[in-house]
Short mmCIF file of C-alpha atoms and ligand atoms in Angstrom, two decimals:
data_model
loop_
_atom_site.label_atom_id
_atom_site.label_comp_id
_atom_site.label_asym_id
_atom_site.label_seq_id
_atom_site.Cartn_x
_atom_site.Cartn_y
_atom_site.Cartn_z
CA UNK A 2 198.63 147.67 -61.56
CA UNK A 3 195.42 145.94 -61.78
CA UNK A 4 194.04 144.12 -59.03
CA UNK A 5 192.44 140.52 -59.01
CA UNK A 6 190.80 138.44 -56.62
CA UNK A 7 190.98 135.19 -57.49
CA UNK A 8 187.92 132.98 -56.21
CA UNK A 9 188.60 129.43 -55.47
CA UNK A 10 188.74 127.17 -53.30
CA UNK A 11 190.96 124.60 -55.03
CA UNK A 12 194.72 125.95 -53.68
CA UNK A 13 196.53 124.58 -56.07
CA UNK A 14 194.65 126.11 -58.86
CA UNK A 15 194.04 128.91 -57.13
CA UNK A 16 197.93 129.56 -56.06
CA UNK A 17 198.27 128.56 -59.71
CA UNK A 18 196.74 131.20 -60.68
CA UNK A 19 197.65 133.89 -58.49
CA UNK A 20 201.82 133.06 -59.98
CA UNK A 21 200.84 133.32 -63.57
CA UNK A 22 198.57 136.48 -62.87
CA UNK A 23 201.58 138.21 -61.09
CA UNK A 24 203.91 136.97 -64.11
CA UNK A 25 201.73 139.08 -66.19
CA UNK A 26 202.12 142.05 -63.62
CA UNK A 27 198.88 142.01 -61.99
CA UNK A 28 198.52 141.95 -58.49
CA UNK A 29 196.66 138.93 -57.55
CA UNK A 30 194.85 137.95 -53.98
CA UNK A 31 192.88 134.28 -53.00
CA UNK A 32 189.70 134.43 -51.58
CA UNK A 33 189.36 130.60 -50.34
CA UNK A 34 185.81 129.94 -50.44
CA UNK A 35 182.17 132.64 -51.21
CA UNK A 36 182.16 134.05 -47.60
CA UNK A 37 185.67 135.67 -47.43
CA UNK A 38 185.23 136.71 -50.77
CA UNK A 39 181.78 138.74 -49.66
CA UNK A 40 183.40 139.65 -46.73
CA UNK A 41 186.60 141.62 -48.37
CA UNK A 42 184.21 142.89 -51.30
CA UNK A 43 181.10 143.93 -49.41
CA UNK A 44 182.08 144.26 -45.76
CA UNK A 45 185.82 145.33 -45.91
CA UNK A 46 184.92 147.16 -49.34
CA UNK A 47 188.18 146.07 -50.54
CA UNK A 48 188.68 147.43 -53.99
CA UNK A 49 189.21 144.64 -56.61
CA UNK A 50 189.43 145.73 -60.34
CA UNK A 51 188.14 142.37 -61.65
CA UNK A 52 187.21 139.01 -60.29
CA UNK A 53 187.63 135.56 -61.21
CA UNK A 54 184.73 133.63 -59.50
CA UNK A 55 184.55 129.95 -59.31
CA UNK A 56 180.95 128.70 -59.11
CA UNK A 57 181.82 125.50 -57.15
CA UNK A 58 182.66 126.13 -54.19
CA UNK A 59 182.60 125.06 -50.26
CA UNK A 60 179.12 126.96 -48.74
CA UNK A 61 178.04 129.90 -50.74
CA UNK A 62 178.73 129.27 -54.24
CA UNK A 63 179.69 131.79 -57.00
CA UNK A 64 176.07 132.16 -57.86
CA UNK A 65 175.61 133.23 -54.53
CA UNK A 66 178.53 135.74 -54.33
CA UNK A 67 177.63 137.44 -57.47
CA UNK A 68 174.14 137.97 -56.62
CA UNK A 69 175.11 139.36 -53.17
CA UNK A 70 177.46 141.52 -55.07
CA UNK A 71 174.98 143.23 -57.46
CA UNK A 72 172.41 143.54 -54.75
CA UNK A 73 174.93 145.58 -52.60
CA UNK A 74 175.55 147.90 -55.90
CA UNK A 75 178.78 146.25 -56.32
CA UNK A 76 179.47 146.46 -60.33
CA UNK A 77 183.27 145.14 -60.42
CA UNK A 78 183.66 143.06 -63.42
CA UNK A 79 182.86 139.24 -62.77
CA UNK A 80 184.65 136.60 -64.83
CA UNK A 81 182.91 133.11 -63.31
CA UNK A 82 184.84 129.91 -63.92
CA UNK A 83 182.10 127.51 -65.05
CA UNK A 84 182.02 123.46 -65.30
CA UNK A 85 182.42 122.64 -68.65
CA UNK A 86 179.14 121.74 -71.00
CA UNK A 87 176.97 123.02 -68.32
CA UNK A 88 175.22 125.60 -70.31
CA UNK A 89 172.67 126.47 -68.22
CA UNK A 90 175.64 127.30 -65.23
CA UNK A 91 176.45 129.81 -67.79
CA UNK A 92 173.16 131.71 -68.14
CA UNK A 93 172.44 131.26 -64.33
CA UNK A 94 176.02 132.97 -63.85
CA UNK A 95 174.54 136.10 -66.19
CA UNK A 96 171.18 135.87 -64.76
CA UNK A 97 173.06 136.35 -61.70
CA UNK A 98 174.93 139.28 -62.71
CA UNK A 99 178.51 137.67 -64.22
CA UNK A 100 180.29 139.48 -66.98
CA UNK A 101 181.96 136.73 -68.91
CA UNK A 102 182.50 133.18 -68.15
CA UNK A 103 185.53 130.66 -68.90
CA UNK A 104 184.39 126.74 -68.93
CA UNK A 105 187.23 124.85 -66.92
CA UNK A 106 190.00 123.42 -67.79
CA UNK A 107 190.63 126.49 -69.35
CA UNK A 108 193.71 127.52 -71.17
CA UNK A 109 195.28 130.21 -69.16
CA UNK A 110 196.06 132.40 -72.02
CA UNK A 111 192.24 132.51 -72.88
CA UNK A 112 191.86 133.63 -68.95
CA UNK A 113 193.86 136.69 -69.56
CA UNK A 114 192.46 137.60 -72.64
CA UNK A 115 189.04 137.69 -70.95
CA UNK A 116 190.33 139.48 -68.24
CA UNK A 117 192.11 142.00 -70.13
CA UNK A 118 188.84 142.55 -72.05
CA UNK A 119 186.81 143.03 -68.67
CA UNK A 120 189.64 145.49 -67.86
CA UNK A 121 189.62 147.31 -71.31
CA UNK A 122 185.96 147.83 -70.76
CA UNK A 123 185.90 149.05 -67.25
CA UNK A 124 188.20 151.37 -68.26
CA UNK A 125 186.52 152.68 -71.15
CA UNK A 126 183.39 153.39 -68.43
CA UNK A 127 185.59 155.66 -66.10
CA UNK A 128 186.30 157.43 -69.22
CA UNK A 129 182.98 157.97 -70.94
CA UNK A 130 182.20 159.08 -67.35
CA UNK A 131 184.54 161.39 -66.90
CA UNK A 132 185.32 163.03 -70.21
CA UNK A 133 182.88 165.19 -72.26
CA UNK A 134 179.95 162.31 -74.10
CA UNK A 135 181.49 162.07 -77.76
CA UNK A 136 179.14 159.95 -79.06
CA UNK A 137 176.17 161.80 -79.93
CA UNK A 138 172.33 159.76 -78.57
CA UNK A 139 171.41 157.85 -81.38
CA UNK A 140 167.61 158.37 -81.91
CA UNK A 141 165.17 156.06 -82.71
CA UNK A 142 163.84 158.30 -85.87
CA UNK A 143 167.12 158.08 -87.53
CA UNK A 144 167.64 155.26 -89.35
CA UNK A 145 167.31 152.75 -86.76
CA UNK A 146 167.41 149.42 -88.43
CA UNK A 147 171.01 150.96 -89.50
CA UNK A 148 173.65 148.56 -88.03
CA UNK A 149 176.14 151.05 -88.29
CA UNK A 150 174.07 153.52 -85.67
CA UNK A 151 174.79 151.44 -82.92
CA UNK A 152 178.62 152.33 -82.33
CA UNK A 153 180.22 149.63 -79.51
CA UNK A 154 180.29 152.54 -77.10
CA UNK A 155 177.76 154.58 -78.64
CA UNK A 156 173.80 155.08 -77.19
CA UNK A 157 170.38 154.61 -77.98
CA UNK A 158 167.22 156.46 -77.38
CA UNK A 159 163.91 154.91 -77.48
CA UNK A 160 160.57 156.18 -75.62
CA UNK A 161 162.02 158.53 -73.30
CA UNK A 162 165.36 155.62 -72.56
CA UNK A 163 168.24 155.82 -72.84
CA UNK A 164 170.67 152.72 -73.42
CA UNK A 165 174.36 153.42 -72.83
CA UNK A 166 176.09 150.62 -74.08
CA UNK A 167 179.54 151.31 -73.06
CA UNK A 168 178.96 152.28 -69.67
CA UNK A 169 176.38 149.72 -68.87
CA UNK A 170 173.80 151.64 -67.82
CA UNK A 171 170.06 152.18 -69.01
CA UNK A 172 168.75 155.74 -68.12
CA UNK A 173 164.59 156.05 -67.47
CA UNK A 174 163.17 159.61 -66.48
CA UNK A 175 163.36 158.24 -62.96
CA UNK A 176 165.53 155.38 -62.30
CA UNK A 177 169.61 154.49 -63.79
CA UNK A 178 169.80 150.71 -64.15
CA UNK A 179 172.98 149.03 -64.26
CA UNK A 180 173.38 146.48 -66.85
CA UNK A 181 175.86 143.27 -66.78
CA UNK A 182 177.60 142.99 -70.30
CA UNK A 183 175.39 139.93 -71.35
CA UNK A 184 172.25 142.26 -70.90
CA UNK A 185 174.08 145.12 -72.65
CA UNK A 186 174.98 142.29 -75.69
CA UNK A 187 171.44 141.02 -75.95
CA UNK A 188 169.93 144.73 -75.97
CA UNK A 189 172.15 145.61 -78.46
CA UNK A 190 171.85 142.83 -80.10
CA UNK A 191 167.83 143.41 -80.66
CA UNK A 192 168.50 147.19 -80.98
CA UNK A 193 170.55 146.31 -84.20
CA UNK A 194 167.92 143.86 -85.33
CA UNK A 195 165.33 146.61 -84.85
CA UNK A 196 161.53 145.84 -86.16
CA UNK A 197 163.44 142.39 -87.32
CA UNK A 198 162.49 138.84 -85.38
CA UNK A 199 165.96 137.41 -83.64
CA UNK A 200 165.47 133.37 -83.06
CA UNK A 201 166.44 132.03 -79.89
CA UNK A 202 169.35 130.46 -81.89
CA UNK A 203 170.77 133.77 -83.32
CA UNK A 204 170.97 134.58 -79.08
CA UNK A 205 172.61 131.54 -77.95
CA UNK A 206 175.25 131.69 -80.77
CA UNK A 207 175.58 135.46 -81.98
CA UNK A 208 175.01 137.06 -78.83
CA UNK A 209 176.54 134.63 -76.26
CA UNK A 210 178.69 132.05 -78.37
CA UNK A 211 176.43 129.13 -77.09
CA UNK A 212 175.64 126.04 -78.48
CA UNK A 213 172.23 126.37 -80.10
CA UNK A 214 170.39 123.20 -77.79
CA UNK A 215 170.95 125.09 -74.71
CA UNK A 216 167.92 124.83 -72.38
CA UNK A 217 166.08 128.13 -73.66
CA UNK A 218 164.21 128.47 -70.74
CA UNK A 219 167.01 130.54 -69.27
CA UNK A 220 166.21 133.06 -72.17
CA UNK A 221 163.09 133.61 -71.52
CA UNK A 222 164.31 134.73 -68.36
CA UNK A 223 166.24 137.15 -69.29
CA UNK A 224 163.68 138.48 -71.73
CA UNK A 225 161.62 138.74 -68.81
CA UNK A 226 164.42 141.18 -66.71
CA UNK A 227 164.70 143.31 -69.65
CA UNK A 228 160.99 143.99 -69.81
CA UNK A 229 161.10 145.21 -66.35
CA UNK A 230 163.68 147.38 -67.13
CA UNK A 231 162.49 149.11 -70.36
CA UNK A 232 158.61 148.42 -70.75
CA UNK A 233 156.33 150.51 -68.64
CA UNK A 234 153.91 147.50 -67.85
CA UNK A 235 155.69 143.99 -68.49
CA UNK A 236 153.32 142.20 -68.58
CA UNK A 237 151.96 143.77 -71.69
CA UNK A 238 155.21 144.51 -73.44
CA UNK A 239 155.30 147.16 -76.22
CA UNK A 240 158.99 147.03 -77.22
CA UNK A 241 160.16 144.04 -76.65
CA UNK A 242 157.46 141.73 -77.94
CA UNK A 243 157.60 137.66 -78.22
CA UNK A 244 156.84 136.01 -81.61
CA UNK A 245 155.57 132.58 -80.51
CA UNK A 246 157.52 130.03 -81.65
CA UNK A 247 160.53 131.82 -83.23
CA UNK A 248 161.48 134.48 -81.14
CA UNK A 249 161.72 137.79 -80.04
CA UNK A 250 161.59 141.55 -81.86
CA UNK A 251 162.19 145.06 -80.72
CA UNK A 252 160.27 147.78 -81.84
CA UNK A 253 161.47 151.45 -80.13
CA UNK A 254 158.36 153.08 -81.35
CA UNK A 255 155.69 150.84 -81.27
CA UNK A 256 152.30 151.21 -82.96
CA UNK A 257 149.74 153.28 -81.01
CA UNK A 258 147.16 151.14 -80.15
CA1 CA B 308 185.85 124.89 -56.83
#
């Protein structure tokens, strides 16, 4: 049985929540406000199989709770209820480290879709991790500009890196970074799209299912964590380069200069 903790500090939703959760068979806890949730997560290392996080909420906020979660190496999946046509809540929750996000009011069946995807996925990690790889690195000199090469769960090699898709995880000679989903989307996204420009647009709506005149700032920013995990100086990126004014490209072996 899959455990939630359910973050919010509105009971009624929250208690709400917690019925129809168990009506589905999960087993479903309330964490009132950011503190207790930190507190069973982090200090009482309570283990949760997935999270609903409200960002609202009475002292730390879900912002808060989900940074303080990744910091700590805490990687349980993150589903962050956000105010409705507050974009930029959304890419603050995945800057922060969230995995999905549901605007409220949301539709409860929606909810458990998302969750069961979160689930599906975690599950598929423990798996890749603990069976025998079947999918094969994908390297860069084969074909890369070939959708098909990047499998859902499958990897890819560039410059010594290793992007793991499925697991969330990007492996350097000496460091193993742990991705949220909406970094993992946007990498693959541009690993895909390889040598090809992607618009800002194309990211909002293909990548993230976002209205297009999202603040694209909050991009940038996440252009800018990338770099520091896959460019060797980020300041002068060589893979991930901007085109001024459109957008971005990946290149996995860049020109030598
Ligand atoms: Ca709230």
């Amino acid at each position: 049985m899959s455990r939630v903790l359910v973050v919010e500090d509105e009971a009624h939703l929250a208690q709400g929540l917690r019925f129809n959760l168990e009506a589905e068979g999960y087993s479903a806890e309330i964490a009132g406000d950011g503190e207790s949730a930190t507190d069973r997560l982090l200090e009482k290392k309570e283990d949760f199989d997935v999270v609903v996080l409200d960002i609202m909420l009475p002292g730390k906020d879900g912002f808060s709770v989900v940074s303080e979660l990744r910091a700590a190496r805490n990687y349980v999946p993150v589903l962050m209820l956000t105010a409705r046509s507050r974009p930029e809540d959304v890419l603050k929750g995945f800057a922060s480290g969230a995995d999905d996000y549901l605007p409220k009011p949301f539709d409860l069946s929606i909810l458990l879709a998302r969750l069961q995807g979160l689930l599906r996925r975690s599950q598929w990690m423990r798996t890749a991790h603990s069976a025998a790889p079947s999918n094969p690195p994908i390297q860069a000199e084969s074909a890369p500009s070939d959708p098909r090469n990047v499998g859902d769960f499958g990897t890819f090699s560039f410059a010594g890196k290793t992007i793991d898709f499925g697991a969330l995880e990007l492996r350097t000679p000496d460091n193993l970074i742990h991705l949220t989903l909406m970094e993992s989307e946007l990498l693959r996204h541009l690993v895909r799209n390889e040598g090809r420009i992607v618009s800002r647009k194309q990211i909002l709506e293909e990548v993230w299912g976002l209205h297009e005149d999202t603040d694209t700032r909050a991009i940038d920013n996440f252009i800018v964590r990338l770099r520091r995990y896959i460019e060797d100086n980020p300041v002068q990126p060589r893979h991930l380069l901007t085109v001024r004014g459109v957008g971005y490209r990946f290149l996995a072996k860049p020109e030598e200069k």
